[in-house]
PDB file of C-alpha atoms in Angstrom:
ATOM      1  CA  UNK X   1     211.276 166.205 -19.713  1.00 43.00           C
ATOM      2  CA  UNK X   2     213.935 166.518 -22.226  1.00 49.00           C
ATOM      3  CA  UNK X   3     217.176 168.371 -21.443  1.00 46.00           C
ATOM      4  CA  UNK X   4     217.789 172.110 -22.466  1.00 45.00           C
ATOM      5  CA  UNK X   5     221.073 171.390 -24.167  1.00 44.00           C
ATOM      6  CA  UNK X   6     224.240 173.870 -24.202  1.00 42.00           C
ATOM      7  CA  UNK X   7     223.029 176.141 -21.480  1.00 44.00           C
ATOM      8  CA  UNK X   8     220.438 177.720 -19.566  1.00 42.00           C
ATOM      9  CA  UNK X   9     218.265 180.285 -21.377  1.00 43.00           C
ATOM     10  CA  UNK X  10     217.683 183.688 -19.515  1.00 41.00           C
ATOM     11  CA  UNK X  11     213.466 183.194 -19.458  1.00 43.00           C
ATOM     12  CA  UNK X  12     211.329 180.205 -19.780  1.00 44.00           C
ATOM     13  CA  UNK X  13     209.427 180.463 -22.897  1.00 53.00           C
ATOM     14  CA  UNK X  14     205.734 180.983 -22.154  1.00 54.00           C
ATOM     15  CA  UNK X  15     203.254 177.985 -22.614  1.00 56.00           C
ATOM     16  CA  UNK X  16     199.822 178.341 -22.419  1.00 57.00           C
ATOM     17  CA  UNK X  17     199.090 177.271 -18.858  1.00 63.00           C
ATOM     18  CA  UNK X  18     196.918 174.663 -19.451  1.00 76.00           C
ATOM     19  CA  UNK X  19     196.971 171.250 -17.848  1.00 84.00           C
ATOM     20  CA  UNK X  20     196.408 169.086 -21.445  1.00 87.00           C
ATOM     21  CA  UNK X  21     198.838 171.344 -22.882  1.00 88.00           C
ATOM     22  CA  UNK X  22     201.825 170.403 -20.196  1.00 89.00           C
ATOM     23  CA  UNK X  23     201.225 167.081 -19.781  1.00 92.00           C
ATOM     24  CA  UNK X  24     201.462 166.867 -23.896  1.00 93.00           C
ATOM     25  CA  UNK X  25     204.634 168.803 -23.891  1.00 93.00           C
ATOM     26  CA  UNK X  26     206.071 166.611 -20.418  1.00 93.00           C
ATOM     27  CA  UNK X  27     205.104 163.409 -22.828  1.00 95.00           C
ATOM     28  CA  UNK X  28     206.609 164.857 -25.801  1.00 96.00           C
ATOM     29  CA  UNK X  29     209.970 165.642 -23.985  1.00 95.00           C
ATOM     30  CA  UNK X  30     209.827 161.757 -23.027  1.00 95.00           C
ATOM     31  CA  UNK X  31     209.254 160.987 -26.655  1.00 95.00           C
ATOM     32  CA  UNK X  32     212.496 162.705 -27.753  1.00 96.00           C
ATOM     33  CA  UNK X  33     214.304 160.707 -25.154  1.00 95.00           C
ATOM     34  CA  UNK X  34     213.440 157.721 -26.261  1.00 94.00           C
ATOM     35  CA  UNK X  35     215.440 158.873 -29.769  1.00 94.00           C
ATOM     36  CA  UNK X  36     218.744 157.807 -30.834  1.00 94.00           C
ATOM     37  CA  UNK X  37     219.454 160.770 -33.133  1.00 96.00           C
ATOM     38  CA  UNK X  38     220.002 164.696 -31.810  1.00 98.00           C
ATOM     39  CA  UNK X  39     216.829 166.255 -31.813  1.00 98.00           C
ATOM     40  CA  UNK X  40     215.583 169.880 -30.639  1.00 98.00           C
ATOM     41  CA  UNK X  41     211.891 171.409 -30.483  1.00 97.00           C
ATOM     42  CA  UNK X  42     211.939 174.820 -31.613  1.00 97.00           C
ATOM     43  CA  UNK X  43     209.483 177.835 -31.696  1.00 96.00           C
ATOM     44  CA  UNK X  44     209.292 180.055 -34.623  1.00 95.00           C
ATOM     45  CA  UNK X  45     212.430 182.302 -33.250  1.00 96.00           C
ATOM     46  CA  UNK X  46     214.380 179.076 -33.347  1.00 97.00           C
ATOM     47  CA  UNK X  47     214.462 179.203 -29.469  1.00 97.00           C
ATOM     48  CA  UNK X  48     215.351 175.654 -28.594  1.00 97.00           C
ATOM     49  CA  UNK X  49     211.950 175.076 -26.414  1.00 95.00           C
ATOM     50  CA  UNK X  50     213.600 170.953 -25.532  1.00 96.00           C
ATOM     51  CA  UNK X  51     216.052 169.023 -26.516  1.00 97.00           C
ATOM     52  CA  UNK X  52     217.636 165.187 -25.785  1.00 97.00           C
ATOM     53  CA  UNK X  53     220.628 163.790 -25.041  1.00 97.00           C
ATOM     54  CA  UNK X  54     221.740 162.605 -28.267  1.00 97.00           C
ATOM     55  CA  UNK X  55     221.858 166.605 -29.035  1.00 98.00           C
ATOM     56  CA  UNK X  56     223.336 167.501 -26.201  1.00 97.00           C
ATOM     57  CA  UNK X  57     225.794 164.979 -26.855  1.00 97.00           C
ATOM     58  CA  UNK X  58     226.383 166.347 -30.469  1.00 97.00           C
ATOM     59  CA  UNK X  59     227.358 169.829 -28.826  1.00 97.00           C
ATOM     60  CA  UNK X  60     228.641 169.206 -25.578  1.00 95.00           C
ATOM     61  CA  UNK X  61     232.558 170.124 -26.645  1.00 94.00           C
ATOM     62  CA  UNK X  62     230.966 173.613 -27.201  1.00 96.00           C
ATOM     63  CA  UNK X  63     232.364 176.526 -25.423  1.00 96.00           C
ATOM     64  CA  UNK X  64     230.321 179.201 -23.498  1.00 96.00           C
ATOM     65  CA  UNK X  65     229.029 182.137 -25.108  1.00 96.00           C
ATOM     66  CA  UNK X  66     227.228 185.118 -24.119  1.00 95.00           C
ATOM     67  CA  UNK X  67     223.774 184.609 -26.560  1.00 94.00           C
ATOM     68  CA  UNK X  68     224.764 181.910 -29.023  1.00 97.00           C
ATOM     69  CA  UNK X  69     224.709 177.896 -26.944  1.00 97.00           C
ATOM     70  CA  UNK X  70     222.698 174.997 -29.699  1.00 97.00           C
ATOM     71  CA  UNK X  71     220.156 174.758 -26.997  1.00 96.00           C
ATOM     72  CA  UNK X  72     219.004 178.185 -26.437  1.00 97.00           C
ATOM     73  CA  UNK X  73     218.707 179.726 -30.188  1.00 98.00           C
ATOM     74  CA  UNK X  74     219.865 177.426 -32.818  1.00 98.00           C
ATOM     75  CA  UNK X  75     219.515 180.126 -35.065  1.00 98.00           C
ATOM     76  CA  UNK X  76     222.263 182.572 -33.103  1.00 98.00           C
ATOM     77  CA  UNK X  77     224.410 179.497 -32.629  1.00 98.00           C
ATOM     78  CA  UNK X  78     224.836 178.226 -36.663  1.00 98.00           C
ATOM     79  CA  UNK X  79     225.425 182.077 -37.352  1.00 97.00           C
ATOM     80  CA  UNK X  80     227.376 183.223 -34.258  1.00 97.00           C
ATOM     81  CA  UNK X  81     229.163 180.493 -32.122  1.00 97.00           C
ATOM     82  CA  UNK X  82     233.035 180.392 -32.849  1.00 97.00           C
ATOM     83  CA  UNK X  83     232.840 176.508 -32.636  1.00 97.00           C
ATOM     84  CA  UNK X  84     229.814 176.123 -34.617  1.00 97.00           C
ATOM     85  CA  UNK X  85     232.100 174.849 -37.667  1.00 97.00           C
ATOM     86  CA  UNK X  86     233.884 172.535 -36.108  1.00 96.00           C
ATOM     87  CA  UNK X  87     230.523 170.399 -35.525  1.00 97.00           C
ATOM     88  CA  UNK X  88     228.812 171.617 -38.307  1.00 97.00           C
ATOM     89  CA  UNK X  89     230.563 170.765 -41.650  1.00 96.00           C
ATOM     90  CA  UNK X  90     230.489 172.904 -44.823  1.00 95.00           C
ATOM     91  CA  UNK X  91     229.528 175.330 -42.257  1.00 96.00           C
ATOM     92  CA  UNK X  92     228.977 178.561 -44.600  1.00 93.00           C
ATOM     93  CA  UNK X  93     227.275 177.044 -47.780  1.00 92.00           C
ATOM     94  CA  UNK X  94     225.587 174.164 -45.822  1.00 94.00           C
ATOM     95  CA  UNK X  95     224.330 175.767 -42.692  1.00 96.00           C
ATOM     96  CA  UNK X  96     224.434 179.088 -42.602  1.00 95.00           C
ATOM     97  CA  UNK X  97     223.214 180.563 -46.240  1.00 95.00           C
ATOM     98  CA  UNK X  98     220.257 178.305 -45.080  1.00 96.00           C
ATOM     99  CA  UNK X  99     219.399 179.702 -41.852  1.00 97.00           C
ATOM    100  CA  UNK X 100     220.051 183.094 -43.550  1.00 97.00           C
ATOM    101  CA  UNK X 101     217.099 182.277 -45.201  1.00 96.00           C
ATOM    102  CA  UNK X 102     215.555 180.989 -42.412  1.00 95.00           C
ATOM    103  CA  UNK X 103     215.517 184.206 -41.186  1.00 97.00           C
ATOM    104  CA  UNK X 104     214.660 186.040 -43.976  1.00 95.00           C
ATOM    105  CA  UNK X 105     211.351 183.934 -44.399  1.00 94.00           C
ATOM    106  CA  UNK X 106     210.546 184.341 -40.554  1.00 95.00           C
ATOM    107  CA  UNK X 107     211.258 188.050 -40.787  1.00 95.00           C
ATOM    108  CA  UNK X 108     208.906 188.033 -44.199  1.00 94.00           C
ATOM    109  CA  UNK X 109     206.054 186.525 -41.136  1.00 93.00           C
ATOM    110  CA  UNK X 110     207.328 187.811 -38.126  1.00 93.00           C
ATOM    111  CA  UNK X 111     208.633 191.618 -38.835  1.00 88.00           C
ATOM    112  CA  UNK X 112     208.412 193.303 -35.423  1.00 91.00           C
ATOM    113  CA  UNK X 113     209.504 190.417 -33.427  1.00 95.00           C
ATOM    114  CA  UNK X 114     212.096 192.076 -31.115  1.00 96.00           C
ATOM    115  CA  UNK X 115     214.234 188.555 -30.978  1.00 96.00           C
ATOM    116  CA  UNK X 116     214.402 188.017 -35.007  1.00 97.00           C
ATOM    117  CA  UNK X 117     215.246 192.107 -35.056  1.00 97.00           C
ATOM    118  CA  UNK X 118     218.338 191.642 -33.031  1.00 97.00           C
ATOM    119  CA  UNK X 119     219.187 188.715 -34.463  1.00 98.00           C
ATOM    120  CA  UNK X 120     219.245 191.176 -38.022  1.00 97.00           C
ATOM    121  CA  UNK X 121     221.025 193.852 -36.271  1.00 97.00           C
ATOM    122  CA  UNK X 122     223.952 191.689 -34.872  1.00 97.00           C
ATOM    123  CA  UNK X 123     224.595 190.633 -38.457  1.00 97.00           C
ATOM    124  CA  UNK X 124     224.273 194.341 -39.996  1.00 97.00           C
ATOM    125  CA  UNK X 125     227.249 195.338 -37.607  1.00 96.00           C
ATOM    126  CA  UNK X 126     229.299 192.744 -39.339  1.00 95.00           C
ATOM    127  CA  UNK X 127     230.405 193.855 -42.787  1.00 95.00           C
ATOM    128  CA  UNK X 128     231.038 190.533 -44.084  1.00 93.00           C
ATOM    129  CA  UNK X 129     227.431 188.751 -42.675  1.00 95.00           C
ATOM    130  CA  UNK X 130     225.952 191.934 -44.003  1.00 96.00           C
ATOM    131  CA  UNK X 131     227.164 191.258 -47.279  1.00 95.00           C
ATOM    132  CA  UNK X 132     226.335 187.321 -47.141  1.00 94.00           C
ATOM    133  CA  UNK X 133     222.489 188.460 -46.163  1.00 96.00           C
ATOM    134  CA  UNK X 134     222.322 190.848 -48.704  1.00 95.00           C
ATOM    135  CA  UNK X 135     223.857 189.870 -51.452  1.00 94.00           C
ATOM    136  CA  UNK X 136     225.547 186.712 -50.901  1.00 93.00           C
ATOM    137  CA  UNK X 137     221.962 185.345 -50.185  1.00 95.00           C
ATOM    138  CA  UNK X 138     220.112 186.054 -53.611  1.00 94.00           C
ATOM    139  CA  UNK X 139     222.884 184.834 -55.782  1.00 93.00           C
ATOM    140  CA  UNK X 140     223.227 181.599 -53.961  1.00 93.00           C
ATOM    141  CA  UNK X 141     219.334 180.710 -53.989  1.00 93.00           C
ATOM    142  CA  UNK X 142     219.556 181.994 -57.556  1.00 92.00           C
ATOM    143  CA  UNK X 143     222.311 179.352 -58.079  1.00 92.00           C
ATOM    144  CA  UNK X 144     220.906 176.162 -56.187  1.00 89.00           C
ATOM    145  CA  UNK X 145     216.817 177.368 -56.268  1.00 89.00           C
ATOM    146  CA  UNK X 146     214.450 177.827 -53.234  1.00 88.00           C
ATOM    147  CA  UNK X 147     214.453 174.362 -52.329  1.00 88.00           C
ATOM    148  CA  UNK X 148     218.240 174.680 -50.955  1.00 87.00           C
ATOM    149  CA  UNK X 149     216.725 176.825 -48.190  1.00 90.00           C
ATOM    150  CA  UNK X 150     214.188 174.113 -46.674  1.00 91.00           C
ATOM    151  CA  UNK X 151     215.686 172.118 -44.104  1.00 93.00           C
ATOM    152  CA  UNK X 152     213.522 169.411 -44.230  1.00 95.00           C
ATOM    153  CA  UNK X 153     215.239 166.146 -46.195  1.00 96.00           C
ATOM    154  CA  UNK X 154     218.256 168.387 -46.280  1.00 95.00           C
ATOM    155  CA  UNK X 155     221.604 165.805 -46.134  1.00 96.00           C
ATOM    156  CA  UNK X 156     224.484 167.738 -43.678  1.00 95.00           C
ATOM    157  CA  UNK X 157     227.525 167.110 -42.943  1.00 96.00           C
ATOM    158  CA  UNK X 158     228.736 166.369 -39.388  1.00 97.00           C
ATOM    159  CA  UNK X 159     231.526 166.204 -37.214  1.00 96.00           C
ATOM    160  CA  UNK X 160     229.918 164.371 -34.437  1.00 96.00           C
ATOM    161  CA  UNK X 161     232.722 164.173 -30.985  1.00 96.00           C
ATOM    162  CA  UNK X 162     232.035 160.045 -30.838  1.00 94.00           C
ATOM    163  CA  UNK X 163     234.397 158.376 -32.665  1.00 93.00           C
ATOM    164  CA  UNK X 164     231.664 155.748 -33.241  1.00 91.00           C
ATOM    165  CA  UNK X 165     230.472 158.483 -35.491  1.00 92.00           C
ATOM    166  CA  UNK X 166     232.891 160.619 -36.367  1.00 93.00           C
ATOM    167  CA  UNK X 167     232.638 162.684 -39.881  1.00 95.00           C
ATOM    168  CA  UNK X 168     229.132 161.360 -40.939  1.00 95.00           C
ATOM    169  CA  UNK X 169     225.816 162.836 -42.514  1.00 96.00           C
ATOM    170  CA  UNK X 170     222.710 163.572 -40.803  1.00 97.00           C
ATOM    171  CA  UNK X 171     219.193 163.291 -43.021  1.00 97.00           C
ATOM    172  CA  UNK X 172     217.301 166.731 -41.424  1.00 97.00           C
ATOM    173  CA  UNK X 173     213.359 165.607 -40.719  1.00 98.00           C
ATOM    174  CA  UNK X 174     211.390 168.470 -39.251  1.00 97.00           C
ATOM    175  CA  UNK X 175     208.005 167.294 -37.998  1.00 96.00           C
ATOM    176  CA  UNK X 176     205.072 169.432 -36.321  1.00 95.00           C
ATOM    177  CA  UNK X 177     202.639 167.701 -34.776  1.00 94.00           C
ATOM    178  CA  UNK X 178     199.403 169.484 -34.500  1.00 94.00           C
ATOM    179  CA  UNK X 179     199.678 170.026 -30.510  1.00 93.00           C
ATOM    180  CA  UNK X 180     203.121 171.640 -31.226  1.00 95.00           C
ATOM    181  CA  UNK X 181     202.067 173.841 -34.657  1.00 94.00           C
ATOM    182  CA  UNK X 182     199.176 175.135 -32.298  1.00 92.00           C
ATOM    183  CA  UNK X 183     202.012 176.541 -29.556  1.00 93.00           C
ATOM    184  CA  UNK X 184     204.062 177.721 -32.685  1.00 93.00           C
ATOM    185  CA  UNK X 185     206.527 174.955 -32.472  1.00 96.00           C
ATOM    186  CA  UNK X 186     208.082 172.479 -34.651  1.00 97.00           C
ATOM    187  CA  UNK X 187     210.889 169.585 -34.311  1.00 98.00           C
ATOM    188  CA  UNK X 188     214.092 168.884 -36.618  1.00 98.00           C
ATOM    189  CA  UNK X 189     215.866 165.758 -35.800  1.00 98.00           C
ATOM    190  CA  UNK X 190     219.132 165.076 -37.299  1.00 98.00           C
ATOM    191  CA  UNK X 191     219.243 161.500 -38.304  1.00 97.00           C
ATOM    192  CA  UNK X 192     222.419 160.081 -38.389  1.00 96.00           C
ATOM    193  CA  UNK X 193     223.814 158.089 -41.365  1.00 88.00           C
ATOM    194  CA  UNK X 194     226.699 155.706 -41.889  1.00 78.00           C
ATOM    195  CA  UNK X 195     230.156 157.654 -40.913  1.00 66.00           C
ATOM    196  CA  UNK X 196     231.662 158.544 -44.020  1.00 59.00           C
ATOM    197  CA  UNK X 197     235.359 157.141 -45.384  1.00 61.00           C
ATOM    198  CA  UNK X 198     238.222 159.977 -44.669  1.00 57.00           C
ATOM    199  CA  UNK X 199     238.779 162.190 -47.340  1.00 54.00           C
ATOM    200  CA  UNK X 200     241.992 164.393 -48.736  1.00 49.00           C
ATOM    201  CA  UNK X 201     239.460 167.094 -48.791  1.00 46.00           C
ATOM    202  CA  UNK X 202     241.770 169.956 -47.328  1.00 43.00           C
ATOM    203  CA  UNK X 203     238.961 171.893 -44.723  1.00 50.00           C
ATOM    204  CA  UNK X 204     239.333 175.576 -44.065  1.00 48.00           C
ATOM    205  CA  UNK X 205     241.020 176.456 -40.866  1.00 48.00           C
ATOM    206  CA  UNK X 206     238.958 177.801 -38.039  1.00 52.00           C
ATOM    207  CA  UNK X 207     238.583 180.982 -37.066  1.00 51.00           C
ATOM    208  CA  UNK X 208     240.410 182.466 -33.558  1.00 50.00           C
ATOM    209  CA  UNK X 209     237.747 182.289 -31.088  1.00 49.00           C
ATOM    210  CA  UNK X 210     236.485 185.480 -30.122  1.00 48.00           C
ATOM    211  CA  UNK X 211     235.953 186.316 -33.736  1.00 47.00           C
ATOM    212  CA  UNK X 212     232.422 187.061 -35.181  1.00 49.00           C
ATOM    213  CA  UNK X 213     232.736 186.988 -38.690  1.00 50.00           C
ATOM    214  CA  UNK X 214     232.148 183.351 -39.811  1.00 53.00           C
ATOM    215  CA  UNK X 215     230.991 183.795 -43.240  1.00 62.00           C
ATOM    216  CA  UNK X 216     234.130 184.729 -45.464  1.00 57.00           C
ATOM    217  CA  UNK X 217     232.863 182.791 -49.222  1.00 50.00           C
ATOM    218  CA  UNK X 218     230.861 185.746 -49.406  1.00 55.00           C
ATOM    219  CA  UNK X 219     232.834 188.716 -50.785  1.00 49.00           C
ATOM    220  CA  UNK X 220     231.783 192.490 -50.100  1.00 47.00           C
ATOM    221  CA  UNK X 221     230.463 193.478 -53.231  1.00 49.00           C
ATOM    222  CA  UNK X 222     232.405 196.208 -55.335  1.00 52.00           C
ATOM    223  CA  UNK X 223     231.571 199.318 -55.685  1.00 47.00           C
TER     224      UNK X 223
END
């Protein structure tokens, strides 16, 4: 069975205990091994239900946090995690206005789902992720249109800890097998391009750890 990158979650997900239905998802987990690029199963709260070594790999410099590890909730990780941008590049415009509205299509499905309603909370007690998701949100899929918030064929930016890979771009392919769409899951694999050359491109320093606040493009909006 694949690995459950970046930490232990609290509760195993529940699976319909069938024997078909574990021997699929035992088979599956095999599948993913076989894989070169960092992939992750997820269920419609973006728990990380498996994931293989090449992802574990991709996030294994990642330091421990309470509710926010790449293999439990990739969600709470992108939006949360102190270190997210240092493995995630273009973090804010890139990665998290999209799973922003991730969320906000979930929550559009999924409204009293107690997970997806604390994931809204945690960002409504931060001023500047409150703005982002309210206002920072519309104007940005105004800008770039709808499609900007699919992650499938999405091109990222990477900055993988191999050297062999470095700064490089990952093609996002999400995939859901009828077996898996039946148990509410899906898959996203990052595949990995060509590293790309070094650029002057001056990044933004990282936040302190500890902060929470990881969105700061997004202004407060006057009043």
């Amino acid at each position: 069975m694949a690995h459950q990158a970046g930490g232990q979650r609290p509760a195993p997900r529940p699976v319909p205990d069938t024997c078909d239905t574990q021997a699929y998802l035992q088979d599956y987990g095999a599948l993913l091994e076989y894989m070169s690029c960092p992939s992750m199963v997820v269920d419609h709260q973006w728990n990380v239900v498996m994931a293989n070594r090449a992802f574990e790999a991709l996030f294994r410099g990642v330091g421990p946090h309470p509710t926010a590890m790449p293999g439990v909730n990739f969600l709470r990780f992108v939006l949360f995690h102190p270190d997210a941008g240092g493995i995630l590049g273009e973090h804010e415009a890139a990665w998290c206005l999209p799973m922003l509205a991730q969320l906000r299509t979930a929550l559009e499905f999924y409204g009293h789902d107690h997970e997806l309603q604390a994931v809204r909370r945690e960002i409504a007690q931060d001023p500047i992720m409150e703005a982002a998701y309210r206002h920072g949100l519309p104007h940005w899929i105004s800008a770039v249109g709808e499609a900007a918030t699919r992650l499938d064929g999405a091109v990222r930016l990477l900055h993988h800890p191999d050297p062999r890979h470095g700064r490089t771009e990952c093609r996002i392919v999400e995939e859901a097998p009828q077996p898996l769409r039946e148990l509410g899951y899906r898959r996203l694999t990052m595949v990995l391009r060509e590293p790309r050359r070094p650029t002057s491109t001056v990044r933004r320093p990282r936040r302190p750890r500890g902060t929470t606040s990881h969105l700061t493009a997004v202004p407060a909006p006057e009043g």
